[in-house]
Amino acid sequence: MKVLRKAVGPIQANAYICWCAETREAVLIDPGDEPEALLETLRTRRLELVWIILTHFHYDHIGAAEAIKKETKAPILIHRNDGPSLATPPDYFQALFGIKLPRIWADNRLMDGDIIPFGECELQVIATPGHSPGGICLYDAVQGVVFTGDTLFQRGIGRTDFPGSDHAQLIRSISERLFSLPADTVVYPGHGGSTSIGDEKVSNPFI
């Protein structure tokens, strides 16, 4: 699996394009903004987008999803516990950030353990609620990488001061689900640079 990170939008959220080198089938994780730039990357690399995967429903991770779906016809996936908030965005985001979220309907709602195939590659859904009720991470055991959205960052964790967030639940998700992965697993977070599970177990001050 090949991985390309693009930081997009005013908050510079990480969008990830992952693809199978043999078939050129690709997935797009958390297209938060700049749809034309992401589409141009898909075109120039001659990739066929087969899934748009959202790690959670927050605005900086979903903003370009509908535009990219319209262009590519790729289905949108999100965990079933975040699906309702994706379709009917909570008012508090407009109050907090001065923005009104689009209403987006997911084509499929994911559950813990689901496998998302593309070409000869696949990602496994790991449910990691806490930052949002339906937060997920996406794990490739063959490549030894995990995409953690806003669950786990390099020396940080996701915010839990939003309605529906749960700090204790987030810590459990990280400690029990992510820190059980091999120490050399590469972590690709929703913001900032990459790290590893082993480094975060030793050095993350929030766990």
PDB file of C-alpha atoms in Angstrom:
ATOM      1  CA  MET A   1       0.000   0.000   0.000  1.00  0.00           C
ATOM      2  CA  LYS A   2       1.228   3.450  -0.952  1.00  0.00           C
ATOM      3  CA  VAL A   3       0.359   6.421   1.278  1.00  0.00           C
ATOM      4  CA  LEU A   4       0.294  10.124   0.440  1.00  0.00           C
ATOM      5  CA  ARG A   5      -0.511  12.763   3.060  1.00  0.00           C
ATOM      6  CA  LYS A   6      -1.930  16.174   2.155  1.00  0.00           C
ATOM      7  CA  ALA A   7      -2.631  18.781   4.844  1.00  0.00           C
ATOM      8  CA  VAL A   8      -5.737  20.695   3.757  1.00  0.00           C
ATOM      9  CA  GLY A   9      -7.877  23.603   4.876  1.00  0.00           C
ATOM     10  CA  PRO A  10      -7.299  26.381   7.409  1.00  0.00           C
ATOM     11  CA  ILE A  11      -6.708  23.898  10.244  1.00  0.00           C
ATOM     12  CA  GLN A  12      -4.357  21.813   8.080  1.00  0.00           C
ATOM     13  CA  ALA A  13      -6.110  18.521   8.749  1.00  0.00           C
ATOM     14  CA  ASN A  14      -4.402  15.531   7.188  1.00  0.00           C
ATOM     15  CA  ALA A  15      -6.131  13.869   4.259  1.00  0.00           C
ATOM     16  CA  TYR A  16      -4.595  10.562   3.185  1.00  0.00           C
ATOM     17  CA  ILE A  17      -4.678   8.967  -0.241  1.00  0.00           C
ATOM     18  CA  CYS A  18      -3.818   5.266   0.000  1.00  0.00           C
ATOM     19  CA  TRP A  19      -3.602   2.979  -2.991  1.00  0.00           C
ATOM     20  CA  CYS A  20      -2.709  -0.474  -4.196  1.00  0.00           C
ATOM     21  CA  ALA A  21       0.373  -0.252  -6.406  1.00  0.00           C
ATOM     22  CA  GLU A  22      -0.752  -3.232  -8.492  1.00  0.00           C
ATOM     23  CA  THR A  23      -4.319  -2.175  -9.322  1.00  0.00           C
ATOM     24  CA  ARG A  24      -4.227   1.631  -8.716  1.00  0.00           C
ATOM     25  CA  GLU A  25      -7.418   1.352  -6.654  1.00  0.00           C
ATOM     26  CA  ALA A  26      -7.396   3.968  -3.897  1.00  0.00           C
ATOM     27  CA  VAL A  27      -9.138   5.126  -0.749  1.00  0.00           C
ATOM     28  CA  LEU A  28      -9.305   8.694   0.512  1.00  0.00           C
ATOM     29  CA  ILE A  29      -9.293   9.174   4.282  1.00  0.00           C
ATOM     30  CA  ASP A  30     -10.688  12.398   5.795  1.00  0.00           C
ATOM     31  CA  PRO A  31     -10.982  14.796   2.825  1.00  0.00           C
ATOM     32  CA  GLY A  32     -11.502  17.884   4.957  1.00  0.00           C
ATOM     33  CA  ASP A  33     -11.080  20.612   2.334  1.00  0.00           C
ATOM     34  CA  GLU A  34      -9.518  21.513  -1.033  1.00  0.00           C
ATOM     35  CA  PRO A  35     -11.419  18.994  -3.168  1.00  0.00           C
ATOM     36  CA  GLU A  36      -9.825  20.148  -6.421  1.00  0.00           C
ATOM     37  CA  ALA A  37      -6.317  19.613  -5.078  1.00  0.00           C
ATOM     38  CA  LEU A  38      -7.217  16.116  -3.906  1.00  0.00           C
ATOM     39  CA  LEU A  39      -8.928  15.276  -7.193  1.00  0.00           C
ATOM     40  CA  GLU A  40      -5.932  16.549  -9.141  1.00  0.00           C
ATOM     41  CA  THR A  41      -3.656  14.273  -7.129  1.00  0.00           C
ATOM     42  CA  LEU A  42      -5.879  11.307  -7.947  1.00  0.00           C
ATOM     43  CA  ARG A  43      -5.835  12.228 -11.643  1.00  0.00           C
ATOM     44  CA  THR A  44      -2.101  12.842 -11.945  1.00  0.00           C
ATOM     45  CA  ARG A  45      -1.307   9.536 -10.250  1.00  0.00           C
ATOM     46  CA  ARG A  46      -3.950   7.739 -12.366  1.00  0.00           C
ATOM     47  CA  LEU A  47      -5.770   6.360  -9.341  1.00  0.00           C
ATOM     48  CA  GLU A  48      -9.293   4.958  -9.220  1.00  0.00           C
ATOM     49  CA  LEU A  49     -10.981   6.106  -6.020  1.00  0.00           C
ATOM     50  CA  VAL A  50     -13.177   3.332  -4.631  1.00  0.00           C
ATOM     51  CA  TRP A  51     -13.912   4.556  -1.072  1.00  0.00           C
ATOM     52  CA  ILE A  52     -14.077   7.829   0.853  1.00  0.00           C
ATOM     53  CA  ILE A  53     -13.567   7.009   4.537  1.00  0.00           C
ATOM     54  CA  LEU A  54     -14.310   9.456   7.358  1.00  0.00           C
ATOM     55  CA  THR A  55     -12.695   8.749  10.730  1.00  0.00           C
ATOM     56  CA  HIS A  56     -15.326  10.954  12.414  1.00  0.00           C
ATOM     57  CA  PHE A  57     -17.918  13.581  11.528  1.00  0.00           C
ATOM     58  CA  HIS A  58     -16.127  16.821  12.526  1.00  0.00           C
ATOM     59  CA  TYR A  59     -16.059  19.537   9.903  1.00  0.00           C
ATOM     60  CA  ASP A  60     -12.301  19.687   9.281  1.00  0.00           C
ATOM     61  CA  HIS A  61     -12.334  16.034   8.180  1.00  0.00           C
ATOM     62  CA  ILE A  62     -15.418  15.936   5.941  1.00  0.00           C
ATOM     63  CA  GLY A  63     -15.606  19.238   4.050  1.00  0.00           C
ATOM     64  CA  ALA A  64     -14.584  17.932   0.620  1.00  0.00           C
ATOM     65  CA  ALA A  65     -16.324  14.550   0.817  1.00  0.00           C
ATOM     66  CA  GLU A  66     -19.467  15.418  -1.139  1.00  0.00           C
ATOM     67  CA  ALA A  67     -17.620  17.224  -3.937  1.00  0.00           C
ATOM     68  CA  ILE A  68     -15.220  14.324  -4.378  1.00  0.00           C
ATOM     69  CA  LYS A  69     -18.038  11.787  -4.280  1.00  0.00           C
ATOM     70  CA  LYS A  70     -19.884  13.749  -6.978  1.00  0.00           C
ATOM     71  CA  GLU A  71     -16.823  13.658  -9.221  1.00  0.00           C
ATOM     72  CA  THR A  72     -15.682  10.077  -8.597  1.00  0.00           C
ATOM     73  CA  LYS A  73     -18.876   8.269  -7.502  1.00  0.00           C
ATOM     74  CA  ALA A  74     -16.888   6.744  -4.621  1.00  0.00           C
ATOM     75  CA  PRO A  75     -19.120   5.792  -1.653  1.00  0.00           C
ATOM     76  CA  ILE A  76     -18.727   7.602   1.671  1.00  0.00           C
ATOM     77  CA  LEU A  77     -18.112   5.446   4.756  1.00  0.00           C
ATOM     78  CA  ILE A  78     -18.368   6.433   8.432  1.00  0.00           C
ATOM     79  CA  HIS A  79     -18.993   4.569  11.685  1.00  0.00           C
ATOM     80  CA  ARG A  80     -22.646   4.031  12.419  1.00  0.00           C
ATOM     81  CA  ASN A  81     -22.456   6.062  15.655  1.00  0.00           C
ATOM     82  CA  ASP A  82     -21.315   9.170  13.754  1.00  0.00           C
ATOM     83  CA  GLY A  83     -23.658   8.696  10.791  1.00  0.00           C
ATOM     84  CA  PRO A  84     -26.571  10.643  12.322  1.00  0.00           C
ATOM     85  CA  SER A  85     -24.374  13.663  13.124  1.00  0.00           C
ATOM     86  CA  LEU A  86     -22.954  13.579   9.599  1.00  0.00           C
ATOM     87  CA  ALA A  87     -26.463  13.737   8.140  1.00  0.00           C
ATOM     88  CA  THR A  88     -27.762  16.278  10.669  1.00  0.00           C
ATOM     89  CA  PRO A  89     -24.791  18.315  11.933  1.00  0.00           C
ATOM     90  CA  PRO A  90     -25.036  19.533  15.538  1.00  0.00           C
ATOM     91  CA  ASP A  91     -25.701  23.245  16.004  1.00  0.00           C
ATOM     92  CA  TYR A  92     -22.810  23.651  18.423  1.00  0.00           C
ATOM     93  CA  PHE A  93     -20.219  23.614  15.629  1.00  0.00           C
ATOM     94  CA  GLN A  94     -21.757  26.727  14.121  1.00  0.00           C
ATOM     95  CA  ALA A  95     -21.845  28.360  17.556  1.00  0.00           C
ATOM     96  CA  LEU A  96     -18.233  27.432  18.351  1.00  0.00           C
ATOM     97  CA  PHE A  97     -16.573  27.994  14.980  1.00  0.00           C
ATOM     98  CA  GLY A  98     -18.972  30.218  13.051  1.00  0.00           C
ATOM     99  CA  ILE A  99     -19.514  27.682  10.287  1.00  0.00           C
ATOM    100  CA  LYS A 100     -22.529  25.744   9.106  1.00  0.00           C
ATOM    101  CA  LEU A 101     -21.793  22.151   8.212  1.00  0.00           C
ATOM    102  CA  PRO A 102     -23.177  20.511   5.078  1.00  0.00           C
ATOM    103  CA  ARG A 103     -25.543  17.589   5.471  1.00  0.00           C
ATOM    104  CA  ILE A 104     -23.837  14.451   4.190  1.00  0.00           C
ATOM    105  CA  TRP A 105     -25.401  11.015   3.903  1.00  0.00           C
ATOM    106  CA  ALA A 106     -23.002   8.106   4.221  1.00  0.00           C
ATOM    107  CA  ASP A 107     -23.459   5.270   1.750  1.00  0.00           C
ATOM    108  CA  ASN A 108     -22.404   2.696   4.332  1.00  0.00           C
ATOM    109  CA  ARG A 109     -22.083   2.808   8.101  1.00  0.00           C
ATOM    110  CA  LEU A 110     -19.136   0.953   9.524  1.00  0.00           C
ATOM    111  CA  MET A 111     -18.753  -1.248  12.594  1.00  0.00           C
ATOM    112  CA  ASP A 112     -15.756  -2.374  14.604  1.00  0.00           C
ATOM    113  CA  GLY A 113     -13.843  -5.090  12.764  1.00  0.00           C
ATOM    114  CA  ASP A 114     -15.150  -4.274   9.289  1.00  0.00           C
ATOM    115  CA  ILE A 115     -12.666  -4.801   6.455  1.00  0.00           C
ATOM    116  CA  ILE A 116     -12.418  -2.205   3.672  1.00  0.00           C
ATOM    117  CA  PRO A 117     -10.768  -3.717   0.566  1.00  0.00           C
ATOM    118  CA  PHE A 118      -9.117  -1.882  -2.306  1.00  0.00           C
ATOM    119  CA  GLY A 119      -7.090  -3.735  -4.878  1.00  0.00           C
ATOM    120  CA  GLU A 120      -4.858  -6.189  -3.047  1.00  0.00           C
ATOM    121  CA  CYS A 121      -4.882  -4.057   0.104  1.00  0.00           C
ATOM    122  CA  GLU A 122      -7.310  -3.716   2.979  1.00  0.00           C
ATOM    123  CA  LEU A 123      -7.935  -1.596   6.055  1.00  0.00           C
ATOM    124  CA  GLN A 124      -9.517  -2.890   9.245  1.00  0.00           C
ATOM    125  CA  VAL A 125     -11.876  -0.653  11.210  1.00  0.00           C
ATOM    126  CA  ILE A 126     -10.965  -0.202  14.877  1.00  0.00           C
ATOM    127  CA  ALA A 127     -13.685   1.553  16.848  1.00  0.00           C
ATOM    128  CA  THR A 128     -12.061   4.205  19.060  1.00  0.00           C
ATOM    129  CA  PRO A 129     -14.848   6.361  20.506  1.00  0.00           C
ATOM    130  CA  GLY A 130     -14.061   9.303  22.749  1.00  0.00           C
ATOM    131  CA  HIS A 131     -13.258  12.293  20.552  1.00  0.00           C
ATOM    132  CA  SER A 132     -16.599  11.558  18.908  1.00  0.00           C
ATOM    133  CA  PRO A 133     -19.092   8.751  19.572  1.00  0.00           C
ATOM    134  CA  GLY A 134     -18.205   7.018  16.298  1.00  0.00           C
ATOM    135  CA  GLY A 135     -14.514   7.759  16.019  1.00  0.00           C
ATOM    136  CA  ILE A 136     -12.528   5.074  14.206  1.00  0.00           C
ATOM    137  CA  CYS A 137      -8.972   4.192  13.321  1.00  0.00           C
ATOM    138  CA  LEU A 138      -7.965   2.258  10.202  1.00  0.00           C
ATOM    139  CA  TYR A 139      -5.325  -0.461  10.506  1.00  0.00           C
ATOM    140  CA  ASP A 140      -3.239  -2.230   7.874  1.00  0.00           C
ATOM    141  CA  ALA A 141      -1.563  -5.145   9.624  1.00  0.00           C
ATOM    142  CA  VAL A 142       0.470  -6.109   6.547  1.00  0.00           C
ATOM    143  CA  GLN A 143       2.093  -2.698   6.176  1.00  0.00           C
ATOM    144  CA  GLY A 144       2.108  -2.008   9.915  1.00  0.00           C
ATOM    145  CA  VAL A 145       0.342   1.353   9.758  1.00  0.00           C
ATOM    146  CA  VAL A 146      -2.696   2.845  11.470  1.00  0.00           C
ATOM    147  CA  PHE A 147      -4.628   6.001  10.557  1.00  0.00           C
ATOM    148  CA  THR A 148      -5.847   7.481  13.827  1.00  0.00           C
ATOM    149  CA  GLY A 149      -7.921  10.520  12.850  1.00  0.00           C
ATOM    150  CA  ASP A 150      -8.300  12.715  15.929  1.00  0.00           C
ATOM    151  CA  THR A 151      -7.935   9.855  18.404  1.00  0.00           C
ATOM    152  CA  LEU A 152      -4.142   9.874  18.766  1.00  0.00           C
ATOM    153  CA  PHE A 153      -1.525  12.418  17.670  1.00  0.00           C
ATOM    154  CA  GLN A 154       2.216  12.704  18.044  1.00  0.00           C
ATOM    155  CA  ARG A 155       2.470  13.574  21.756  1.00  0.00           C
ATOM    156  CA  GLY A 156      -1.226  14.397  21.896  1.00  0.00           C
ATOM    157  CA  ILE A 157      -4.796  13.133  21.892  1.00  0.00           C
ATOM    158  CA  GLY A 158      -8.108  14.384  20.524  1.00  0.00           C
ATOM    159  CA  ARG A 159     -10.179  17.064  22.216  1.00  0.00           C
ATOM    160  CA  THR A 160     -12.946  15.891  24.505  1.00  0.00           C
ATOM    161  CA  ASP A 161     -14.674  19.194  25.283  1.00  0.00           C
ATOM    162  CA  PHE A 162     -17.313  18.795  22.557  1.00  0.00           C
ATOM    163  CA  PRO A 163     -20.830  17.549  23.282  1.00  0.00           C
ATOM    164  CA  GLY A 164     -20.730  13.793  22.772  1.00  0.00           C
ATOM    165  CA  SER A 165     -17.026  13.540  23.577  1.00  0.00           C
ATOM    166  CA  ASP A 166     -15.880  11.401  26.498  1.00  0.00           C
ATOM    167  CA  HIS A 167     -12.362  11.749  27.897  1.00  0.00           C
ATOM    168  CA  ALA A 168     -12.341   8.496  29.856  1.00  0.00           C
ATOM    169  CA  GLN A 169     -13.631   6.624  26.831  1.00  0.00           C
ATOM    170  CA  LEU A 170     -10.923   8.156  24.624  1.00  0.00           C
ATOM    171  CA  ILE A 171      -8.187   7.073  27.026  1.00  0.00           C
ATOM    172  CA  ARG A 172      -9.619   3.541  27.066  1.00  0.00           C
ATOM    173  CA  SER A 173      -9.755   3.485  23.268  1.00  0.00           C
ATOM    174  CA  ILE A 174      -6.102   4.434  23.030  1.00  0.00           C
ATOM    175  CA  SER A 175      -4.859   2.247  25.873  1.00  0.00           C
ATOM    176  CA  GLU A 176      -6.869  -0.863  25.026  1.00  0.00           C
ATOM    177  CA  ARG A 177      -7.251  -0.722  21.241  1.00  0.00           C
ATOM    178  CA  LEU A 178      -4.291   1.228  19.835  1.00  0.00           C
ATOM    179  CA  PHE A 179      -1.592   0.451  22.379  1.00  0.00           C
ATOM    180  CA  SER A 180      -2.263  -3.264  21.845  1.00  0.00           C
ATOM    181  CA  LEU A 181      -0.896  -2.929  18.293  1.00  0.00           C
ATOM    182  CA  PRO A 182       2.782  -3.758  17.636  1.00  0.00           C
ATOM    183  CA  ALA A 183       5.154  -1.075  18.914  1.00  0.00           C
ATOM    184  CA  ASP A 184       6.624  -0.443  15.466  1.00  0.00           C
ATOM    185  CA  THR A 185       3.209   0.347  13.941  1.00  0.00           C
ATOM    186  CA  VAL A 186       3.419   3.695  12.141  1.00  0.00           C
ATOM    187  CA  VAL A 187       0.754   6.176  13.262  1.00  0.00           C
ATOM    188  CA  TYR A 188      -0.685   8.559  10.662  1.00  0.00           C
ATOM    189  CA  PRO A 189      -2.777  11.068  12.662  1.00  0.00           C
ATOM    190  CA  GLY A 190      -5.450  13.539  11.633  1.00  0.00           C
ATOM    191  CA  HIS A 191      -3.179  16.504  12.377  1.00  0.00           C
ATOM    192  CA  GLY A 192       0.594  16.853  12.495  1.00  0.00           C
ATOM    193  CA  GLY A 193       3.365  14.440  11.681  1.00  0.00           C
ATOM    194  CA  SER A 194       3.586  10.681  11.921  1.00  0.00           C
ATOM    195  CA  THR A 195       4.777   8.761  14.956  1.00  0.00           C
ATOM    196  CA  SER A 196       4.682   5.159  16.184  1.00  0.00           C
ATOM    197  CA  ILE A 197       2.676   3.215  18.724  1.00  0.00           C
ATOM    198  CA  GLY A 198       5.843   2.455  20.683  1.00  0.00           C
ATOM    199  CA  ASP A 199       6.889   6.108  20.859  1.00  0.00           C
ATOM    200  CA  GLU A 200       3.449   7.205  22.039  1.00  0.00           C
ATOM    201  CA  LYS A 201       3.268   4.510  24.716  1.00  0.00           C
ATOM    202  CA  VAL A 202       6.517   5.856  26.159  1.00  0.00           C
ATOM    203  CA  SER A 203       6.325   9.594  25.477  1.00  0.00           C
ATOM    204  CA  ASN A 204       2.700  10.743  25.141  1.00  0.00           C
ATOM    205  CA  PRO A 205       2.060  12.889  28.243  1.00  0.00           C
ATOM    206  CA  PHE A 206      -1.740  12.536  28.015  1.00  0.00           C
ATOM    207  CA  ILE A 207      -1.911   8.752  28.423  1.00  0.00           C
TER     208      ILE A 207
END
